[in-house]
Structures are given as C-alpha cells and as structure tokens.
PDB file of N, CA and C in Angstrom:
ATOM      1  N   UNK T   1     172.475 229.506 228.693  1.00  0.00           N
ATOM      2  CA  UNK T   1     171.512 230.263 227.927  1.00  0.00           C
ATOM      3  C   UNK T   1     172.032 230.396 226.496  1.00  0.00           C
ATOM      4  N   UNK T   2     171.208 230.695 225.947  1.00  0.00           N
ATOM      5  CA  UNK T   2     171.733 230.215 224.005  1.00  0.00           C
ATOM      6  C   UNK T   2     170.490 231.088 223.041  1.00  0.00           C
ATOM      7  N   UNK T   3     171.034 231.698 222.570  1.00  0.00           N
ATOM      8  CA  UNK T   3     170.197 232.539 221.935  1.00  0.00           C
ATOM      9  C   UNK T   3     170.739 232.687 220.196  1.00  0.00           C
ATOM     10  N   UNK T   4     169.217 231.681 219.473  1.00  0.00           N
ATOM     11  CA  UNK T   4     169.761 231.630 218.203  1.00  0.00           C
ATOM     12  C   UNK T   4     169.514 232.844 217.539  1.00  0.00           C
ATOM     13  N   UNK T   5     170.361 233.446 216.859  1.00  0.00           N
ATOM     14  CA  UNK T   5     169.823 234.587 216.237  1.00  0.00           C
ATOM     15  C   UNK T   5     170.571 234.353 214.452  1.00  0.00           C
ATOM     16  N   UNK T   6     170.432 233.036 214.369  1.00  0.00           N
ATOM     17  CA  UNK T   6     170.610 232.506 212.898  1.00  0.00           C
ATOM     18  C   UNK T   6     169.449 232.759 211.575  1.00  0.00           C
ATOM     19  N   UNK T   7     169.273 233.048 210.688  1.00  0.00           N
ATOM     20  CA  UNK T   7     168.654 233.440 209.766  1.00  0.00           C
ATOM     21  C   UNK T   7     168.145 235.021 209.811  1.00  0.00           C
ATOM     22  N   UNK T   8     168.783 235.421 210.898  1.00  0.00           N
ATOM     23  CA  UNK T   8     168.648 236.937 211.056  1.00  0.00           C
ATOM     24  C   UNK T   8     169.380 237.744 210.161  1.00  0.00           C
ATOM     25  N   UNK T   9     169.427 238.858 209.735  1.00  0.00           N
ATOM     26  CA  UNK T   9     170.132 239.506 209.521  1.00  0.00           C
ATOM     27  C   UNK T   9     170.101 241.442 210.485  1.00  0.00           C
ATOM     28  N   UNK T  10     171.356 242.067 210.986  1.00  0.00           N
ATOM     29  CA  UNK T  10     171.304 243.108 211.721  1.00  0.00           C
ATOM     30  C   UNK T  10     170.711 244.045 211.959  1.00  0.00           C
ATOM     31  N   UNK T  11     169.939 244.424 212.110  1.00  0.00           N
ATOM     32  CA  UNK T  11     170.302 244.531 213.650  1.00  0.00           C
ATOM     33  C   UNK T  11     169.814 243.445 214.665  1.00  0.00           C
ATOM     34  N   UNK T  12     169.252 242.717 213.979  1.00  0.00           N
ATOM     35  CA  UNK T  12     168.230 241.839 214.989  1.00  0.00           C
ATOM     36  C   UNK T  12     168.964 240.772 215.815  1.00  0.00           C
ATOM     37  N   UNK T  13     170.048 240.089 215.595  1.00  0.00           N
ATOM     38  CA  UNK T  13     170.818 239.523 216.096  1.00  0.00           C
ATOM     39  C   UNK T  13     171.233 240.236 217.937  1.00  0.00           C
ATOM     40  N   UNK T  14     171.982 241.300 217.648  1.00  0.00           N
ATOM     41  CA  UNK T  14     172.431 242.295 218.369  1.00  0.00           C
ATOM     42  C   UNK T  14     170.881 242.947 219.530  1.00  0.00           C
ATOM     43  N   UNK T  15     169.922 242.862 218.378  1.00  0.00           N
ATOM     44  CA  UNK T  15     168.395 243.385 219.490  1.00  0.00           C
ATOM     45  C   UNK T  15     168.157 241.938 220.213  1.00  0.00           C
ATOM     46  N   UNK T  16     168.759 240.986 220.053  1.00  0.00           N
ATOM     47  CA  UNK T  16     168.266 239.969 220.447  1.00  0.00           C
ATOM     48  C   UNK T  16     168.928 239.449 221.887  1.00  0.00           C
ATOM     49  N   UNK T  17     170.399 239.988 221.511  1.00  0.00           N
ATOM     50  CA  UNK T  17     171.470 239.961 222.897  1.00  0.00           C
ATOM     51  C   UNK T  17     171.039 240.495 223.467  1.00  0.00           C
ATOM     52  N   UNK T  18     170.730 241.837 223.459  1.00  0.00           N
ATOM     53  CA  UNK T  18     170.112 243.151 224.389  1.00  0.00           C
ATOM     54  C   UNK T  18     169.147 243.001 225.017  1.00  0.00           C
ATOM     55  N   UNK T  19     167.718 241.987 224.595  1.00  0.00           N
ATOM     56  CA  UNK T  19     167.110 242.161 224.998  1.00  0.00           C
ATOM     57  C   UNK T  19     167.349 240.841 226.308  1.00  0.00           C
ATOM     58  N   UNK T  20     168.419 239.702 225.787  1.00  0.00           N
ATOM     59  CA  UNK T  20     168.317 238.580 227.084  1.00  0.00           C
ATOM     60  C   UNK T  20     169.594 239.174 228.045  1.00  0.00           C
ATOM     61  N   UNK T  21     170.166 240.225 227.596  1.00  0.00           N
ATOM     62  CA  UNK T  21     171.464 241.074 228.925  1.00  0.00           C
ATOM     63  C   UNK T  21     169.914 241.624 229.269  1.00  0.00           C
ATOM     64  N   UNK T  22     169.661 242.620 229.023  1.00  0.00           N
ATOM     65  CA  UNK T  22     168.985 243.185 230.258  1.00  0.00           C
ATOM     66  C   UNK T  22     167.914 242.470 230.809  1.00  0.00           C
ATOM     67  N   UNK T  23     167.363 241.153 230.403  1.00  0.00           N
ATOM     68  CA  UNK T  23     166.294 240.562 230.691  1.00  0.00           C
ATOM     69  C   UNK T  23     166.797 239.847 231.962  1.00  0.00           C
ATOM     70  N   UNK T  24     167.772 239.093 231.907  1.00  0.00           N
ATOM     71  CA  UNK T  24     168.644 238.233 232.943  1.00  0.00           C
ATOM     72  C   UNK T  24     169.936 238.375 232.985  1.00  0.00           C
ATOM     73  N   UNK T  25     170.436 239.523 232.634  1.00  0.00           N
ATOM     74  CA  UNK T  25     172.277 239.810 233.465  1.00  0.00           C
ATOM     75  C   UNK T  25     172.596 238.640 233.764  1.00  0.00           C
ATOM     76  N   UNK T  26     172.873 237.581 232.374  1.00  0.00           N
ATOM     77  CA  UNK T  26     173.583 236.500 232.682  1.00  0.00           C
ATOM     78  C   UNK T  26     174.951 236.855 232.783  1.00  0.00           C
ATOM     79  N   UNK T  27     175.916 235.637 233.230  1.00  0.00           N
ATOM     80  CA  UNK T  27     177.400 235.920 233.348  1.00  0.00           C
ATOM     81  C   UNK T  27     178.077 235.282 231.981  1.00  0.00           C
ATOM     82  N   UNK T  28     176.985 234.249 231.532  1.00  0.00           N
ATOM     83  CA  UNK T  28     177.481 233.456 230.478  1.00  0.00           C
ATOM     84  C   UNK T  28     176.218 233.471 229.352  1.00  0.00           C
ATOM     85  N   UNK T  29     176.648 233.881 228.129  1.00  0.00           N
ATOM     86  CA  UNK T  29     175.714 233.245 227.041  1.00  0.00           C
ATOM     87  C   UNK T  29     176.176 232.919 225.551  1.00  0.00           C
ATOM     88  N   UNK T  30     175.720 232.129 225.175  1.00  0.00           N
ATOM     89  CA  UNK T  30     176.109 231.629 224.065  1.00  0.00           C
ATOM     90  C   UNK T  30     175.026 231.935 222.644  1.00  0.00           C
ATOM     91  N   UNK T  31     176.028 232.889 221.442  1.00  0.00           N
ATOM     92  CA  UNK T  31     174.948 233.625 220.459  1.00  0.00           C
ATOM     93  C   UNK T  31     174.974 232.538 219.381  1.00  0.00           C
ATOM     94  N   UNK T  32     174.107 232.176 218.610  1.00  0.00           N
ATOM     95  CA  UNK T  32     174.480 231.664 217.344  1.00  0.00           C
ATOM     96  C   UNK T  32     174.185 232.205 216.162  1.00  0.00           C
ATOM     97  N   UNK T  33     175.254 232.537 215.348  1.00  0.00           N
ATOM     98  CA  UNK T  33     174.674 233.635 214.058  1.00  0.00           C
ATOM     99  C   UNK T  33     175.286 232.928 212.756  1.00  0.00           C
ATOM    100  N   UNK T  34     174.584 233.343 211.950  1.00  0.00           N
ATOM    101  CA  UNK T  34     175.074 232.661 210.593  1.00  0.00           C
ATOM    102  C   UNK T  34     175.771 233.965 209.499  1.00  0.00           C
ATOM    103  N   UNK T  35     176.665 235.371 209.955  1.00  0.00           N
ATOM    104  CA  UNK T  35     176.990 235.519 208.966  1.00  0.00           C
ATOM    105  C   UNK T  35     178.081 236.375 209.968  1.00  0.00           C
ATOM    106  N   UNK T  36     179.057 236.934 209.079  1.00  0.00           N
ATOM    107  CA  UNK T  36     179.985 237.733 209.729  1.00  0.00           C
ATOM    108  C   UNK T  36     179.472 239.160 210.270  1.00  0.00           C
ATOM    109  N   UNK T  37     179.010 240.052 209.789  1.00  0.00           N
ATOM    110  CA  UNK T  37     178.236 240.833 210.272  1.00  0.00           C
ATOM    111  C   UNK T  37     177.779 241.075 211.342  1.00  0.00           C
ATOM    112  N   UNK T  38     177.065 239.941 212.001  1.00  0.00           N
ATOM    113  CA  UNK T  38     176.671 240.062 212.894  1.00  0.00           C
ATOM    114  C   UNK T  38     177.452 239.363 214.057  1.00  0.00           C
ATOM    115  N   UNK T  39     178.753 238.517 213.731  1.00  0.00           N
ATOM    116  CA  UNK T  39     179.255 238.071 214.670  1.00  0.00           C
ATOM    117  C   UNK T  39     179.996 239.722 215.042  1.00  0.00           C
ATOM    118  N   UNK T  40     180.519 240.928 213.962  1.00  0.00           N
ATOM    119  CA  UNK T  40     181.354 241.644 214.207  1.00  0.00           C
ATOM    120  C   UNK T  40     180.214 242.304 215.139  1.00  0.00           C
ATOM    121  N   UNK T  41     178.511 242.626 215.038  1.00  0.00           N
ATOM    122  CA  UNK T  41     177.969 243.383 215.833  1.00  0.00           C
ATOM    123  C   UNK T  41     177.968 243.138 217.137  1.00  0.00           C
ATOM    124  N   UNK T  42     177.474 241.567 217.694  1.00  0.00           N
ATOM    125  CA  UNK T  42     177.438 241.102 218.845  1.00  0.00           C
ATOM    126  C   UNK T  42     178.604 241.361 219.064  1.00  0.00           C
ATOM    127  N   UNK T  43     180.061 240.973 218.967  1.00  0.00           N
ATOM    128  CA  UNK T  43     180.862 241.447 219.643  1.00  0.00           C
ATOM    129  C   UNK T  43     180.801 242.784 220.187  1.00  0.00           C
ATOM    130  N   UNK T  44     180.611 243.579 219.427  1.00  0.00           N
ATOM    131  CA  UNK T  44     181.462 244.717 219.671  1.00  0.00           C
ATOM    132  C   UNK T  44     180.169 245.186 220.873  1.00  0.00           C
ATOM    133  N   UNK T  45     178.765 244.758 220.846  1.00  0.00           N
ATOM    134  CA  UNK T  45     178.048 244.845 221.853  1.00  0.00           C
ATOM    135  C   UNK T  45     178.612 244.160 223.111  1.00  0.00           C
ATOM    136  N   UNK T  46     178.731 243.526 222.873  1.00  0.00           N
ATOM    137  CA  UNK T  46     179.104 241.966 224.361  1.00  0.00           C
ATOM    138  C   UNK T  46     180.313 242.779 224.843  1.00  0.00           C
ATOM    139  N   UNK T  47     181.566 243.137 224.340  1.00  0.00           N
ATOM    140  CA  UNK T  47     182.344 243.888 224.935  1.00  0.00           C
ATOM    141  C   UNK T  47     181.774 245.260 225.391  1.00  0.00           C
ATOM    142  N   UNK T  48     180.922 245.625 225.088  1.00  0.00           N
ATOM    143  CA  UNK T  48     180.414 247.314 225.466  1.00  0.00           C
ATOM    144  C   UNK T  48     179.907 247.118 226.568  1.00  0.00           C
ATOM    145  N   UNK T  49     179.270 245.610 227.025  1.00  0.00           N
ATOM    146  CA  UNK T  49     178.527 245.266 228.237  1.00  0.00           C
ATOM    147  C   UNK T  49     179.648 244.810 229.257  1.00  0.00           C
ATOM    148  N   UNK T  50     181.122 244.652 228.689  1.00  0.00           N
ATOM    149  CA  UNK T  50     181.873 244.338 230.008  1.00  0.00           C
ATOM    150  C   UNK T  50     182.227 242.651 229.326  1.00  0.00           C
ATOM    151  N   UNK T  51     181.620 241.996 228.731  1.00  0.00           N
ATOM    152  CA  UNK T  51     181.918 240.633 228.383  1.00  0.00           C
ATOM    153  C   UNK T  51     182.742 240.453 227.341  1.00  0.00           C
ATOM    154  N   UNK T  52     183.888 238.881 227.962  1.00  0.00           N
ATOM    155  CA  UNK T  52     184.455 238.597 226.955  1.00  0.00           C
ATOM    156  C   UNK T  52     184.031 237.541 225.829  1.00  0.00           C
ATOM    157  N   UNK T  53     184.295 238.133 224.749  1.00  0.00           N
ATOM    158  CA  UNK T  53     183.714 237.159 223.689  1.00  0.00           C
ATOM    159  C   UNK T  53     184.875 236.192 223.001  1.00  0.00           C
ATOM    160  N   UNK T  54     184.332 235.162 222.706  1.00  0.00           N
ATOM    161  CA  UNK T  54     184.844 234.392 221.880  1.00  0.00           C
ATOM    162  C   UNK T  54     184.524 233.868 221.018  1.00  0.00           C
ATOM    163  N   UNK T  55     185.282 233.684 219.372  1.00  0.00           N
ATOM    164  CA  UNK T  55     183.949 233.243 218.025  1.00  0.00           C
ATOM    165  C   UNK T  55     184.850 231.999 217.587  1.00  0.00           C
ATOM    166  N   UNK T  56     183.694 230.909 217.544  1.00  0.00           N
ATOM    167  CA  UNK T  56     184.206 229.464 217.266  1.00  0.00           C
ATOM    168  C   UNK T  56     183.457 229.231 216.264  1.00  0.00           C
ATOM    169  N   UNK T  57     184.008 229.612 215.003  1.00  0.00           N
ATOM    170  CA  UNK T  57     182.923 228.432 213.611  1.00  0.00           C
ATOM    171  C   UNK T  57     182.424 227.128 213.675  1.00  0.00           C
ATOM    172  N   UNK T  58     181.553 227.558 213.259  1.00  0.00           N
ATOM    173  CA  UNK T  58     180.516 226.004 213.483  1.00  0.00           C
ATOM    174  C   UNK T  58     179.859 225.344 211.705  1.00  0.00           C
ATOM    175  N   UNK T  59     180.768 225.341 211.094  1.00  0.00           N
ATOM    176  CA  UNK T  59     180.343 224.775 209.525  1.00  0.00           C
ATOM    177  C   UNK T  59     180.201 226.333 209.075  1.00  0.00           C
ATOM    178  N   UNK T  60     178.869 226.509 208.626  1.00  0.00           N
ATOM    179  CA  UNK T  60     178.923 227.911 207.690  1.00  0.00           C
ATOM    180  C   UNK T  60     178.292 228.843 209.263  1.00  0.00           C
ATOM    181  N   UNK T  61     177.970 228.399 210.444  1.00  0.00           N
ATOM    182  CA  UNK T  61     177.319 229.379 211.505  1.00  0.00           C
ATOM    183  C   UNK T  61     178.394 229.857 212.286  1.00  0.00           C
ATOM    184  N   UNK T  62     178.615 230.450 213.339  1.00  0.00           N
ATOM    185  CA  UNK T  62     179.587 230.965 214.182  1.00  0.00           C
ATOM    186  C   UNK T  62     178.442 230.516 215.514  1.00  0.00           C
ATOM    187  N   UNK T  63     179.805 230.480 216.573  1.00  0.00           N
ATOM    188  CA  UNK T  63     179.278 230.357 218.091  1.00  0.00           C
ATOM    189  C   UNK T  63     179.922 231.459 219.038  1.00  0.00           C
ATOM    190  N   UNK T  64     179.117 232.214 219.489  1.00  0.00           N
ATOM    191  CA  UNK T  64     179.596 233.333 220.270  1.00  0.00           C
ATOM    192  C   UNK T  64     179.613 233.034 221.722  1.00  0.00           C
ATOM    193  N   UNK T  65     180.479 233.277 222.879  1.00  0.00           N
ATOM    194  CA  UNK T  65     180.510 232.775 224.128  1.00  0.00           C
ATOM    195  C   UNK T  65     181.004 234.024 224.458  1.00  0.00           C
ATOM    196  N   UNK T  66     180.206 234.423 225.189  1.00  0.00           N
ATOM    197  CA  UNK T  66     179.940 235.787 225.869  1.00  0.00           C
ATOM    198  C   UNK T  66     179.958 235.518 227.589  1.00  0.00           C
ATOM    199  N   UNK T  67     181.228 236.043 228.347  1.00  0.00           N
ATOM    200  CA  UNK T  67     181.083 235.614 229.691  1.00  0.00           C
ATOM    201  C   UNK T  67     181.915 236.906 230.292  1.00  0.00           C
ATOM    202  N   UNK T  68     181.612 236.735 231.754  1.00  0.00           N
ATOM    203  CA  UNK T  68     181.996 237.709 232.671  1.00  0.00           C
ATOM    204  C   UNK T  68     182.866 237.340 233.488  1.00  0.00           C
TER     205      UNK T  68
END
C-alpha cells in the first residue's frame, strides 16, 4: 500500500496516513512526501500507532516505510 501525499503540505500528509491506518490496519505502508515537515509529522504519527518507521530519500522526495 503506498500513499502519495507529495505536493501536500501539513497537515494533510499525516490526515492522509490516518485516514488509510484506520481504513485498513495495514502492517506495512509506504508514505511518499516531498518536504521535511511532513516526513517529521508522519513519523512521529506512525510511531504513536505502534509502527516502525524508516526515511529513505528519494532525489528531492522522501520514502516512508511504516511496518509492524
């Protein structure tokens, strides 16, 4: 599951995780965001849900891997 939340800016990124955790309590998902901000929000969400995150730059975007 992969949820772009690129050209966003916050909160919407973070409303966007929230809404596919509680939609499907995946074990694994992957965020894509284009600024720091919001990689620091999703984290600090994704850990509040129990998941570990990990942030891999992708040129100027970040890749978030969010798993249980």
């Amino acid at each position: 599951m992969v949820v772009d939340a690129r050209g966003y800016s916050c909160p919407m990124p973070v409303v966007m995780v929230q809404k596919e955790v509680k939609k499907s309590a995946p074990a694994s998902l992957e965020v894509l965001v284009d600024n720091q901000c919001s990689v620091e929000n999703v984290t600090r969400f994704g850990t509040s849900c129990g998941y570990q995150v990990t942030v891999a730059p992708e040129g100027r975007d970040f890749r978030l891997s969010l798993s249980k």
